Amino acid sequence: MLSREQTAHVIMIMGRILLAVMFIESCVDKFLHWDFYVQETAAKHIPFPSIALALAAITEFAGSISLLTGMGIFYAAFALAGYIFVVNFFYFDFWNQIDTPAIMARKEFLKNLAVIGGLMFAAISNRFSAQGPVAVKQVSGH
């Protein structure tokens, strides 16, 4: 049976893995369908679409590696969160759409805000793991 602290550590690692899966899939998909994504990026009026797409893929890849290894996670999580925040306004501008597309864009926008929240937790996960059970107890109010 795992202790409370060990359980918290396992949950933090699992959360980081699940976040990384999303970014790995997105990065791989960009390379598999590069031309499509360059056209989509250009259609969203993002300057230098090929360069922007390459930077997005690099951010996703490096951020995923960091989430999986725990190395540099604080900075990587905030880089990924910033990236998602910017993407939200270019790709999921529900306020400029109507009917079903607006509903779908709003759902994606809000989902991405939740992912940003998860990344904020991931950013501090190593700090708690490194400090051991005391930090976990302090956060939980015990």
Short mmCIF file of C-alpha atoms in Angstrom, two decimals:
data_model
loop_
_atom_site.label_atom_id
_atom_site.label_comp_id
_atom_site.label_asym_id
_atom_site.label_seq_id
_atom_site.Cartn_x
_atom_site.Cartn_y
_atom_site.Cartn_z
CA MET A 1 0.00 0.00 0.00
CA LEU A 2 1.34 3.40 -0.94
CA SER A 3 1.55 6.14 1.63
CA ARG A 4 -0.31 9.38 1.07
CA GLU A 5 2.89 11.08 -0.05
CA GLN A 6 3.79 8.25 -2.45
CA THR A 7 0.28 8.33 -3.89
CA ALA A 8 0.54 12.09 -4.42
CA HIS A 9 3.86 11.61 -6.19
CA VAL A 10 2.42 8.90 -8.48
CA ILE A 11 -0.58 11.11 -9.30
CA MET A 12 1.70 14.05 -10.16
CA ILE A 13 3.77 11.87 -12.49
CA MET A 14 0.67 10.40 -14.14
CA GLY A 15 -0.72 13.89 -14.70
CA ARG A 16 2.51 15.00 -16.33
CA ILE A 17 2.50 11.93 -18.59
CA LEU A 18 -1.09 12.60 -19.68
CA LEU A 19 -0.26 16.22 -20.48
CA ALA A 20 2.81 15.13 -22.45
CA VAL A 21 0.75 12.69 -24.55
CA MET A 22 -1.38 15.57 -25.84
CA PHE A 23 1.65 17.59 -26.92
CA ILE A 24 3.50 14.60 -28.41
CA GLU A 25 0.46 13.72 -30.55
CA SER A 26 0.12 17.32 -31.67
CA CYS A 27 3.81 17.57 -32.56
CA VAL A 28 3.83 14.30 -34.52
CA ASP A 29 0.60 15.28 -36.31
CA LYS A 30 2.16 18.58 -37.40
CA PHE A 31 5.01 16.73 -39.10
CA LEU A 32 2.74 14.10 -40.66
CA HIS A 33 0.42 16.75 -42.12
CA TRP A 34 2.84 19.66 -42.46
CA ASP A 35 1.35 21.22 -45.61
CA PHE A 36 -2.17 21.16 -44.18
CA TYR A 37 -1.05 22.88 -40.98
CA VAL A 38 0.99 25.51 -42.84
CA GLN A 39 -2.12 26.37 -44.88
CA GLU A 40 -4.29 26.42 -41.76
CA THR A 41 -1.79 28.65 -39.95
CA ALA A 42 -1.67 31.03 -42.93
CA ALA A 43 -5.48 31.11 -43.05
CA LYS A 44 -5.47 32.29 -39.42
CA HIS A 45 -3.29 35.25 -40.52
CA ILE A 46 -0.34 34.15 -38.41
CA PRO A 47 2.83 35.70 -39.84
CA PHE A 48 5.49 33.37 -41.28
CA PRO A 49 3.32 30.24 -41.00
CA SER A 50 6.12 27.72 -41.61
CA ILE A 51 8.33 29.31 -38.98
CA ALA A 52 5.43 29.65 -36.53
CA LEU A 53 4.54 25.99 -37.06
CA ALA A 54 8.15 24.89 -36.56
CA LEU A 55 8.35 26.89 -33.33
CA ALA A 56 5.08 25.34 -32.16
CA ALA A 57 6.37 21.82 -32.87
CA ILE A 58 9.67 22.54 -31.08
CA THR A 59 7.79 23.93 -28.08
CA GLU A 60 5.52 20.88 -27.97
CA PHE A 61 8.40 18.43 -28.33
CA ALA A 62 10.72 20.09 -25.80
CA GLY A 63 7.85 20.66 -23.39
CA SER A 64 6.83 17.00 -23.65
CA ILE A 65 10.35 15.81 -22.91
CA SER A 66 10.43 18.09 -19.89
CA LEU A 67 7.04 16.86 -18.65
CA LEU A 68 8.18 13.26 -19.01
CA THR A 69 11.60 13.69 -17.40
CA GLY A 70 10.80 16.41 -14.87
CA MET A 71 13.88 18.37 -15.99
CA GLY A 72 13.24 22.09 -16.41
CA ILE A 73 9.57 21.44 -15.88
CA PHE A 74 8.80 24.81 -14.30
CA TYR A 75 9.95 26.74 -17.37
CA ALA A 76 8.64 24.23 -19.89
CA ALA A 77 5.19 24.15 -18.31
CA PHE A 78 4.95 27.92 -18.47
CA ALA A 79 6.25 27.96 -22.06
CA LEU A 80 3.58 25.42 -23.04
CA ALA A 81 0.92 27.37 -21.14
CA GLY A 82 1.92 30.58 -22.93
CA TYR A 83 1.87 28.78 -26.26
CA ILE A 84 -1.63 27.40 -25.62
CA PHE A 85 -2.85 30.79 -24.44
CA VAL A 86 -1.75 32.42 -27.71
CA VAL A 87 -3.10 29.55 -29.82
CA ASN A 88 -6.47 29.93 -28.12
CA PHE A 89 -6.94 33.45 -29.44
CA PHE A 90 -5.91 32.62 -33.01
CA TYR A 91 -7.64 29.26 -33.43
CA PHE A 92 -10.62 29.25 -31.08
CA ASP A 93 -12.00 32.78 -31.41
CA PHE A 94 -15.58 31.74 -30.65
CA TRP A 95 -16.60 35.39 -30.23
CA ASN A 96 -16.09 35.82 -34.01
CA GLN A 97 -18.19 32.78 -34.94
CA ILE A 98 -21.85 31.80 -34.84
CA ASP A 99 -23.93 28.68 -34.23
CA THR A 100 -22.22 25.28 -34.03
CA PRO A 101 -18.71 26.48 -34.94
CA ALA A 102 -18.92 29.02 -32.10
CA ILE A 103 -19.99 26.34 -29.64
CA MET A 104 -17.19 24.00 -30.70
CA ALA A 105 -14.57 26.76 -30.61
CA ARG A 106 -15.75 27.85 -27.14
CA LYS A 107 -15.44 24.27 -25.87
CA GLU A 108 -11.89 23.99 -27.27
CA PHE A 109 -11.01 27.40 -25.80
CA LEU A 110 -12.21 26.34 -22.34
CA LYS A 111 -10.54 22.93 -22.61
CA ASN A 112 -7.29 24.68 -23.36
CA LEU A 113 -7.73 26.88 -20.29
CA ALA A 114 -8.08 23.68 -18.25
CA VAL A 115 -4.87 22.33 -19.81
CA ILE A 116 -3.15 25.58 -18.82
CA GLY A 117 -4.37 24.93 -15.28
CA GLY A 118 -2.92 21.41 -15.41
CA LEU A 119 0.38 22.81 -16.64
CA MET A 120 0.43 25.24 -13.72
CA PHE A 121 0.13 22.26 -11.36
CA ALA A 122 2.83 20.42 -13.31
CA ALA A 123 5.11 23.44 -13.02
CA ILE A 124 5.22 23.04 -9.25
CA SER A 125 5.06 19.23 -9.09
CA ASN A 126 8.84 18.75 -8.90
CA ARG A 127 9.08 21.27 -6.12
CA PHE A 128 6.73 19.24 -3.97
CA SER A 129 8.36 15.95 -4.91
CA ALA A 130 11.83 17.30 -4.14
CA GLN A 131 10.78 18.65 -0.75
CA GLY A 132 9.04 15.42 0.21
CA PRO A 133 5.97 14.83 2.32
CA VAL A 134 6.12 18.12 4.23
CA ALA A 135 5.25 20.15 1.14
CA VAL A 136 2.37 17.86 0.22
CA LYS A 137 0.97 18.17 3.74
CA GLN A 138 1.33 21.95 3.67
CA VAL A 139 -0.60 22.24 0.41
CA SER A 140 -3.40 19.97 1.58
CA GLY A 141 -3.82 21.98 4.77
CA HIS A 142 -2.72 19.22 7.15
#
